mmCIF file of N, CA and C in Angstrom:
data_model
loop_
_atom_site.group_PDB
_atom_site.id
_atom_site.type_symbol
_atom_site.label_atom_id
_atom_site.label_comp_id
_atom_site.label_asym_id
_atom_site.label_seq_id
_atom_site.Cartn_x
_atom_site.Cartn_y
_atom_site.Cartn_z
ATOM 1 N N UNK A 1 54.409 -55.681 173.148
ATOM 2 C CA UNK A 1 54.652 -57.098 173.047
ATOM 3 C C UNK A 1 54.078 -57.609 171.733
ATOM 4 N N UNK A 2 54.861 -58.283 170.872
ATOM 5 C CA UNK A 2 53.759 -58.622 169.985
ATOM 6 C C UNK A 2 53.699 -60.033 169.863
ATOM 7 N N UNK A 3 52.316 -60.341 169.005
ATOM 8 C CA UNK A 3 51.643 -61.285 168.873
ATOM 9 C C UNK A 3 52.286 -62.403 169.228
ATOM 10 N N UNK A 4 51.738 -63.734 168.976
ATOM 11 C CA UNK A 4 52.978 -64.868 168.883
ATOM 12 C C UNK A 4 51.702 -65.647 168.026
ATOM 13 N N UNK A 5 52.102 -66.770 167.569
ATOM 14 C CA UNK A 5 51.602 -66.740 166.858
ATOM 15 C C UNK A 5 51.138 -68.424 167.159
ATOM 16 N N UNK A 6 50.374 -69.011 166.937
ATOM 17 C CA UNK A 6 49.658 -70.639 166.938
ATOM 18 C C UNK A 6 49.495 -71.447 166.277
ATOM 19 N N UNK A 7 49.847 -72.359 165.923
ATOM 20 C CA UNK A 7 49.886 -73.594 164.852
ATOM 21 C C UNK A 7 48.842 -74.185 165.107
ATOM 22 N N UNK A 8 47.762 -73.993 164.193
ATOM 23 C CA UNK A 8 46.573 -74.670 163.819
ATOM 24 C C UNK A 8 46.573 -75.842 162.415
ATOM 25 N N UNK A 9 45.664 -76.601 162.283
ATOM 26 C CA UNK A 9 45.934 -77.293 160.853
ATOM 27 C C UNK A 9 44.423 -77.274 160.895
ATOM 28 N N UNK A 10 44.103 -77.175 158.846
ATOM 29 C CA UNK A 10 42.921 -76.991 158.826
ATOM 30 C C UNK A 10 43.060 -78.213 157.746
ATOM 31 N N UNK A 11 41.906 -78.540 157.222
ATOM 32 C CA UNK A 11 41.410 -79.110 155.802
ATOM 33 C C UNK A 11 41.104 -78.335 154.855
ATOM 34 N N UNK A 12 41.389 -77.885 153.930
ATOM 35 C CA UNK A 12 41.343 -77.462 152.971
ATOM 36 C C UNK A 12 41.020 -78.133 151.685
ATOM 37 N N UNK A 13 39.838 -77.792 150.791
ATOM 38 C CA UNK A 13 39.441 -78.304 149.291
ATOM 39 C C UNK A 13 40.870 -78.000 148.077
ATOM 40 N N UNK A 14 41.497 -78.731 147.483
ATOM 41 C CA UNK A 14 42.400 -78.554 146.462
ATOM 42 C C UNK A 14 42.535 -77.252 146.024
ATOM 43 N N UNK A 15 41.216 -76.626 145.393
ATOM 44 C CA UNK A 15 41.077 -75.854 144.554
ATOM 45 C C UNK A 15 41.345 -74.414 145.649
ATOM 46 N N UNK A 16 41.035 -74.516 146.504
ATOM 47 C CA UNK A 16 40.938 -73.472 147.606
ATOM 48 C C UNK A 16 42.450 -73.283 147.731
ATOM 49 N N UNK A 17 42.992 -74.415 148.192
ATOM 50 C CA UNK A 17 44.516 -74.386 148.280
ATOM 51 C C UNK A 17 45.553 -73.657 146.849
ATOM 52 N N UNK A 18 45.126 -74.350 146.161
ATOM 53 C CA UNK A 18 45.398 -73.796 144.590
ATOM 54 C C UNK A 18 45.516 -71.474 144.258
ATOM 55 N N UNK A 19 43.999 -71.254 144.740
ATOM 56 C CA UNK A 19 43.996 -70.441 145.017
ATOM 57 C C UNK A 19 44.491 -69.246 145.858
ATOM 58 N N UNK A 20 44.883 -69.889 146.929
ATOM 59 C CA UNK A 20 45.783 -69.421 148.343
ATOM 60 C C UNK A 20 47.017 -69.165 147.536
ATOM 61 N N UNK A 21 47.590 -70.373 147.137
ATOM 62 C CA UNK A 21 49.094 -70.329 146.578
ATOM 63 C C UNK A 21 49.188 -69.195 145.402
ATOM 64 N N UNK A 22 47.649 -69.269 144.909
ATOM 65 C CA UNK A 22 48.200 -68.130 143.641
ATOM 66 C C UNK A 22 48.050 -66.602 144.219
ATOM 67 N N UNK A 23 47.267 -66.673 145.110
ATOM 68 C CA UNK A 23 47.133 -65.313 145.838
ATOM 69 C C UNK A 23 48.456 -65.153 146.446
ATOM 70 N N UNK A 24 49.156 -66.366 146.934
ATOM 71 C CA UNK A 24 50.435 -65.714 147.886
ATOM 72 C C UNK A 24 52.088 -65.421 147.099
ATOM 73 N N UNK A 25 51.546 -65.964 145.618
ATOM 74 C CA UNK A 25 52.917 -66.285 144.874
ATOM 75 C C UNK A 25 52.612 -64.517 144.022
ATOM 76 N N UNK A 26 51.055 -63.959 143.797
ATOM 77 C CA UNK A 26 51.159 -62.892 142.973
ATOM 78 C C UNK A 26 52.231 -61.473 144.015
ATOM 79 N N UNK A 27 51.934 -61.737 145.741
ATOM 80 C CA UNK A 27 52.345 -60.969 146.812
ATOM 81 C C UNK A 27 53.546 -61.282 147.139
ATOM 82 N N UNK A 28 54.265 -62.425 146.204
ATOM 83 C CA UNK A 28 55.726 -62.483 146.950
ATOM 84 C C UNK A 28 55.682 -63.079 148.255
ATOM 85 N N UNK A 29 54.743 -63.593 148.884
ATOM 86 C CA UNK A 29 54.654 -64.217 150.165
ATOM 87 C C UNK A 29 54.583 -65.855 150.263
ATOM 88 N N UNK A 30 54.858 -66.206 151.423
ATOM 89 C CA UNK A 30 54.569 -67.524 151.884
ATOM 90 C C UNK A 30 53.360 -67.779 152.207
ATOM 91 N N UNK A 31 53.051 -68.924 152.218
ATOM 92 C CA UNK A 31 51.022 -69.923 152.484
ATOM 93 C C UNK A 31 50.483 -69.290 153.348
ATOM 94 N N UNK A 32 51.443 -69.143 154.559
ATOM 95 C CA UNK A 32 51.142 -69.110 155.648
ATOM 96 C C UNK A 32 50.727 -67.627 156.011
ATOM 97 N N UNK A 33 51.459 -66.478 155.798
ATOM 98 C CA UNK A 33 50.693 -65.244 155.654
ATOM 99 C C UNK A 33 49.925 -64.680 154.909
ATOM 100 N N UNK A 34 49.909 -65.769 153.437
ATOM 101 C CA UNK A 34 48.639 -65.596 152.997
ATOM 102 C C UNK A 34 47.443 -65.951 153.509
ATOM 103 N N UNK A 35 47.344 -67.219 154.321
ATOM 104 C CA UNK A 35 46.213 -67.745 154.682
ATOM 105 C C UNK A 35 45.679 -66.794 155.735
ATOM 106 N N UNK A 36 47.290 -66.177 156.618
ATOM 107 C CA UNK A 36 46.534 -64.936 157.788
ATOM 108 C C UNK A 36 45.843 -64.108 156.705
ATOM 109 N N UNK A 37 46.627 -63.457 156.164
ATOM 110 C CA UNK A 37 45.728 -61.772 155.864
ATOM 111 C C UNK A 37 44.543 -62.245 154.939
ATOM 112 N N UNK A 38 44.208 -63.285 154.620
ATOM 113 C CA UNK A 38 42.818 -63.983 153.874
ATOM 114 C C UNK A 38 41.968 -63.891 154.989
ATOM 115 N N UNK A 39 42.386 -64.427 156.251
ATOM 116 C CA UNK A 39 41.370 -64.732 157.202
ATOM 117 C C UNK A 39 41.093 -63.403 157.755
ATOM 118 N N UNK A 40 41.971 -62.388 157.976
ATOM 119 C CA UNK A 40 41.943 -61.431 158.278
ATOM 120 C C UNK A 40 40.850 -60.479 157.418
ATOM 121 N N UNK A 41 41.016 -60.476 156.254
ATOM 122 C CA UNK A 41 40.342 -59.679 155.497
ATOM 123 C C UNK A 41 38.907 -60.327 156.016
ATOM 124 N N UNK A 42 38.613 -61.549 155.784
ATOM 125 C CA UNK A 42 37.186 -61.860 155.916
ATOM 126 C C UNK A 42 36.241 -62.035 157.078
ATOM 127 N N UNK A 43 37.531 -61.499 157.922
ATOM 128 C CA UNK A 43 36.454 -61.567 159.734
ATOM 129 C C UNK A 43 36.382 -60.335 159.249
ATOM 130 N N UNK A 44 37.032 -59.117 158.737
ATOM 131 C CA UNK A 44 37.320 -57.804 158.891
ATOM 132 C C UNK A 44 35.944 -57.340 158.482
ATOM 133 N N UNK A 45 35.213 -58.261 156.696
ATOM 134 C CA UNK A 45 34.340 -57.764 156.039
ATOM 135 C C UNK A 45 33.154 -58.710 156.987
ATOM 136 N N UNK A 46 33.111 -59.734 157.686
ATOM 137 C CA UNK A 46 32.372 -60.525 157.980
ATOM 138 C C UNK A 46 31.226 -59.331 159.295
ATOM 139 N N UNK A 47 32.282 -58.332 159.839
ATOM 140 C CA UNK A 47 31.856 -57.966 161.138
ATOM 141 C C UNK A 47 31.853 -56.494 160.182
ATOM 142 N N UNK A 48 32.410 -56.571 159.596
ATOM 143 C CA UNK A 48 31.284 -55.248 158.711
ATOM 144 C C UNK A 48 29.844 -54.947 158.364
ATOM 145 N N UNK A 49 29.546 -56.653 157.741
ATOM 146 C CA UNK A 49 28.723 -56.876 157.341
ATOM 147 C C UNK A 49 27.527 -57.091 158.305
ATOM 148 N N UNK A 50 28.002 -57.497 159.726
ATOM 149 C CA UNK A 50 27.074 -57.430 160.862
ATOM 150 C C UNK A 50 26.717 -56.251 161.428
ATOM 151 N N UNK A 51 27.525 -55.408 161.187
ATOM 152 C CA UNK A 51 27.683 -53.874 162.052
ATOM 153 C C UNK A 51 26.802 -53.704 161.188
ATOM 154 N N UNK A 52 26.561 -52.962 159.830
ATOM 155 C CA UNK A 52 26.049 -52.389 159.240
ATOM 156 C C UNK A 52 24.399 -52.849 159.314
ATOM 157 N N UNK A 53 24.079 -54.340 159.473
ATOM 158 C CA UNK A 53 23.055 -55.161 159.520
ATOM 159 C C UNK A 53 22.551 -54.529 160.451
ATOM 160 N N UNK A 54 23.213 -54.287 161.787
ATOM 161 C CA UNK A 54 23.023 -53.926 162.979
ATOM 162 C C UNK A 54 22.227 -52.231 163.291
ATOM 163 N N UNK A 55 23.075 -51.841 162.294
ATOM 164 C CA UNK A 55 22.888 -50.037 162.130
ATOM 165 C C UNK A 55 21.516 -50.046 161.534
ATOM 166 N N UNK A 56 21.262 -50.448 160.008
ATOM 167 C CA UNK A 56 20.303 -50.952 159.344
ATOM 168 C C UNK A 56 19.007 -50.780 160.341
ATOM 169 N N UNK A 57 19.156 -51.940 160.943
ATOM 170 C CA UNK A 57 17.791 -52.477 161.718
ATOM 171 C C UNK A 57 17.480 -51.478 163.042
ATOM 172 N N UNK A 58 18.111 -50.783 163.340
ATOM 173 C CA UNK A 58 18.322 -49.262 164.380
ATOM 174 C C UNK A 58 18.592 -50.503 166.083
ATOM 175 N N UNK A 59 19.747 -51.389 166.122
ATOM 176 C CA UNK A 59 20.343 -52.320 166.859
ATOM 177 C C UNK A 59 21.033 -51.200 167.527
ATOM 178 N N UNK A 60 22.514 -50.146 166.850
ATOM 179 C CA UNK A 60 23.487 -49.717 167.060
ATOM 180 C C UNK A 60 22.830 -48.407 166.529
ATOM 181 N N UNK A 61 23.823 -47.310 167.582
ATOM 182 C CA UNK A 61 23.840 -45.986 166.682
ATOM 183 C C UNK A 61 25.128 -46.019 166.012
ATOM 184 N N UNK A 62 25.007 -44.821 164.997
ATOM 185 C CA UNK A 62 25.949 -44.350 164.299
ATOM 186 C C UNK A 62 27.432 -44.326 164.869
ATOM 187 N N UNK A 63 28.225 -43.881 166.129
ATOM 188 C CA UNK A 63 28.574 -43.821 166.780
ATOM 189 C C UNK A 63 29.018 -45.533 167.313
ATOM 190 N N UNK A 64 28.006 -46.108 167.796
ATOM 191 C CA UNK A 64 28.667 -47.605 167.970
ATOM 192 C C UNK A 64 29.172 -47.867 166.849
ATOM 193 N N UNK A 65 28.571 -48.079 165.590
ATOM 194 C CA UNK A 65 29.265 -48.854 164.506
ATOM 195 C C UNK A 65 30.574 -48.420 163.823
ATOM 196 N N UNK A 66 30.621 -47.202 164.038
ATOM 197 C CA UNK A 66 32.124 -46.396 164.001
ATOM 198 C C UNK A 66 32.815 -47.076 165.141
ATOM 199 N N UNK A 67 32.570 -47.490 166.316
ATOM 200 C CA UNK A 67 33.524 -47.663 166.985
ATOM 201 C C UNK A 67 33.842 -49.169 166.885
ATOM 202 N N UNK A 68 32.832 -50.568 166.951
ATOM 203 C CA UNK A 68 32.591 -51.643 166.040
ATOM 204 C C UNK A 68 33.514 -51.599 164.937
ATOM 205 N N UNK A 69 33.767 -50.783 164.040
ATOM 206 C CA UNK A 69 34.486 -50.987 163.164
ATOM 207 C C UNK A 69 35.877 -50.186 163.327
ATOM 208 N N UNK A 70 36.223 -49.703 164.299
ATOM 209 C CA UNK A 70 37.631 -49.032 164.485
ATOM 210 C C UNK A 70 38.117 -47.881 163.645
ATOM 211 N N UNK A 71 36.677 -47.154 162.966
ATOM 212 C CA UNK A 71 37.082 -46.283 162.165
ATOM 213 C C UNK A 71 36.028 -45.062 162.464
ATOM 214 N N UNK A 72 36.758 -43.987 162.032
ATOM 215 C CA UNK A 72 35.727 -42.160 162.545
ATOM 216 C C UNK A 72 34.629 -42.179 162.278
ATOM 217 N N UNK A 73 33.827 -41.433 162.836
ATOM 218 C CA UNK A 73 32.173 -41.052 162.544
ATOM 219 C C UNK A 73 31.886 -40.750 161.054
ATOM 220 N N UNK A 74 33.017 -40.260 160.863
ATOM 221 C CA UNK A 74 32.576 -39.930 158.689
ATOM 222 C C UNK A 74 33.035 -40.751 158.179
ATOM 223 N N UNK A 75 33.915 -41.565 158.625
ATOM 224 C CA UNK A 75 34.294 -42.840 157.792
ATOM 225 C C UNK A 75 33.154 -43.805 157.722
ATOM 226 N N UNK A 76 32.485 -43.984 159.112
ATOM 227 C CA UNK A 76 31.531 -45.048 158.787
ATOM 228 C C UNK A 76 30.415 -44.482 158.140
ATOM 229 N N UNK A 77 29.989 -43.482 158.173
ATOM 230 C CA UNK A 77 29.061 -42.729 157.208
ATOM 231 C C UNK A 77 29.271 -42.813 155.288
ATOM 232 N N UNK A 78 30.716 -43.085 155.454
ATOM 233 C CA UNK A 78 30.833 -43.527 154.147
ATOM 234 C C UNK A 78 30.361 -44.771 153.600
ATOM 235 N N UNK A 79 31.076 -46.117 155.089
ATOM 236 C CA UNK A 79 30.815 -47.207 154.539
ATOM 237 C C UNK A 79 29.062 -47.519 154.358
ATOM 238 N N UNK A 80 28.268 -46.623 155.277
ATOM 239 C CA UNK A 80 26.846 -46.918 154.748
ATOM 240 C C UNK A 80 26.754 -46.845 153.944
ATOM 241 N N UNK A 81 27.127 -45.018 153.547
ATOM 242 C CA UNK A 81 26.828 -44.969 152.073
ATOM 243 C C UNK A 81 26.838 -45.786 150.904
ATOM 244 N N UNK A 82 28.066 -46.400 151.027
ATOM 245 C CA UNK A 82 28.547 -47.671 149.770
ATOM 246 C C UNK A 82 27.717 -48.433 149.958
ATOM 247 N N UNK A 83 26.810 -48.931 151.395
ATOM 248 C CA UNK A 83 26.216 -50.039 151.416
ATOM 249 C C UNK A 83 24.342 -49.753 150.765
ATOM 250 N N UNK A 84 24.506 -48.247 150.713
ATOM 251 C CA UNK A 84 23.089 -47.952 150.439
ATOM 252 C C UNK A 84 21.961 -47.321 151.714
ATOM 253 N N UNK A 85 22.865 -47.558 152.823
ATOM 254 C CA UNK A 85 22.021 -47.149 153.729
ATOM 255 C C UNK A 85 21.989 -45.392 154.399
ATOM 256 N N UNK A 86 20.755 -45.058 154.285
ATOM 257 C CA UNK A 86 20.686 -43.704 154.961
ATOM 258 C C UNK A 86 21.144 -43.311 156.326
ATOM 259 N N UNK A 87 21.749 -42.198 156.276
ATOM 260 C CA UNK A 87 22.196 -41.963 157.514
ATOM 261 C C UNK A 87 21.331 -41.324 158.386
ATOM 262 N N UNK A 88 20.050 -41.039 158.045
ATOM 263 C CA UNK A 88 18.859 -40.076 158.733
ATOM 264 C C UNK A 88 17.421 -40.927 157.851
ATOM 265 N N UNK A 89 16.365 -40.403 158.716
ATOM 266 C CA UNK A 89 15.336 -40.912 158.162
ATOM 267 C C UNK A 89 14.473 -39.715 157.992
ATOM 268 N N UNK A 90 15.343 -38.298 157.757
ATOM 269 C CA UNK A 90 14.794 -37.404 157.277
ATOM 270 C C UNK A 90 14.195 -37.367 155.742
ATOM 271 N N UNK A 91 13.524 -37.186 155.419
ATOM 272 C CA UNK A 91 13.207 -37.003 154.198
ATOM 273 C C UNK A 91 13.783 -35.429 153.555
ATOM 274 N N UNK A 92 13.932 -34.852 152.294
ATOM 275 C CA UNK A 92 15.138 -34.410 151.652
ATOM 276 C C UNK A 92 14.451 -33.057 151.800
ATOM 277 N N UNK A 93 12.938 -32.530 151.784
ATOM 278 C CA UNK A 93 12.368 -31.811 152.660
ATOM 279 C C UNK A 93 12.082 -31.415 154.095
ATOM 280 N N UNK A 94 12.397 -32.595 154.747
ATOM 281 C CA UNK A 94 12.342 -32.469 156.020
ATOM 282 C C UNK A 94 13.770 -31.137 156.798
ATOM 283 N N UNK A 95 15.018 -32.139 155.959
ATOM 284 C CA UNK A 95 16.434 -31.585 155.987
ATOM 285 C C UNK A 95 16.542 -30.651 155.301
ATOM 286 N N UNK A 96 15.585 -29.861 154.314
ATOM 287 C CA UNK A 96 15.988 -28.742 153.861
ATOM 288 C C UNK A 96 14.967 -28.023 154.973
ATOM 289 N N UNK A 97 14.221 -27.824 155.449
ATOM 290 C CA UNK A 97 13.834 -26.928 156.040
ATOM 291 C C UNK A 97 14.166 -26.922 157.300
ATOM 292 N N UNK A 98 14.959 -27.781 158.152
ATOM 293 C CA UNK A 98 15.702 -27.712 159.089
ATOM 294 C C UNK A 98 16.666 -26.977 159.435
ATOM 295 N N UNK A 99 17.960 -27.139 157.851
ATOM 296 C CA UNK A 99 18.798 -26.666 157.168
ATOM 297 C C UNK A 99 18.347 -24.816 157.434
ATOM 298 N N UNK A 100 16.731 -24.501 157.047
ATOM 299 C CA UNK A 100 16.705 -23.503 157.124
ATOM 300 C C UNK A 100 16.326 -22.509 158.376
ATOM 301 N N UNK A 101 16.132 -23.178 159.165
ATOM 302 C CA UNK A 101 15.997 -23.426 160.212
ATOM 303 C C UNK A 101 17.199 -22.645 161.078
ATOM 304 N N UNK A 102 17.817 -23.623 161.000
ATOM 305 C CA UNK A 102 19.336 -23.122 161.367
ATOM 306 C C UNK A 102 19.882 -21.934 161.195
ATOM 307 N N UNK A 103 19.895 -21.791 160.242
ATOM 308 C CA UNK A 103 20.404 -20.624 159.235
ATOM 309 C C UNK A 103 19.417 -19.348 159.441
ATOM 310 N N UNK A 104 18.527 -19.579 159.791
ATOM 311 C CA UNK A 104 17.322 -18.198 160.133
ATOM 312 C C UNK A 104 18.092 -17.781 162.271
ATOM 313 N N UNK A 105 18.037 -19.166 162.678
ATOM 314 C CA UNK A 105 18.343 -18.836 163.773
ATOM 315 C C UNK A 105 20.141 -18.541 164.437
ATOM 316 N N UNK A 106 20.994 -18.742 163.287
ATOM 317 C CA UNK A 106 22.159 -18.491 163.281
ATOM 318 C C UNK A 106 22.774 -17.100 162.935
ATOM 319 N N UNK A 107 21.960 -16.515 162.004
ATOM 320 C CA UNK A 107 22.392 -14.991 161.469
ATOM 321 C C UNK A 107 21.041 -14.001 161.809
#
C-alpha cells in the first residue's frame, strides 16, 4: 500500500524558501518534494546524530544502533568511525595481544 500523503502548511523565512526553490529547480523537481526529501534527510541525520550520542555514552550497543539506524553491523561501525568514535575500549595493546591470543589457541 503506499503512503498517501497530508497537506500541512508551514511558515517559512523568505530566504529559506528562496533556498528550497533553488535546491528543487537544480533536481528538476517541484517545492513540494523538495521540501519532503529536505525533511527527510534531516530527521534521517537528526536520529543519527542521537544514535551515535547514544552509543557514545554506552546508552545502546553496537547492535541497537545498527538497527536504530536501519543499516548492518559494519555499516554502523563505519558511521562511528566518521564520527570519531571507538568501537572497543581496548587499547591497541590490549587488541594485539588478544589478537594473539587467538591465533596461539587456533593453530
Amino acid at each position: 500500500m503506499a503512503e498517501k500523503f497530508v497537506r500541512v502548511n508551514a511558515t517559512l523565512y523568505k530566504d529559506m524558501l528562496k533556498r528550497i526553490d533553488s535546491f528543487a529547480k537544480k533536481r528538476h523537481e517541484d517545492r513540494s518534494t523538495a521540501i519532503r526529501q529536505l525533511i527527510s534527510t534531516g530527521l534521517r541525520e537528526r536520529n543519527k546524530k542521537e544514535v551515535v550520542e547514544a552509543y557514545r555514552d554506552n546508552r545502546i550497543t553496537l547492535r541497537e544502533a545498527a538497527k536504530l539506524l536501519s543499516v548492518s553491523y559494519l555499516e554502523v561501525q563505519d558511521i562511528l568511525a566518521e564520527e570519531g568514535i571507538p568501537i572497543s575500549d581496548l587499547t591497541e595493546g590490549e587488541a594485539e595481544s588478544r589478537m594473539k591470543k587467538v591465533k596461539k589457541d587456533t593453530f
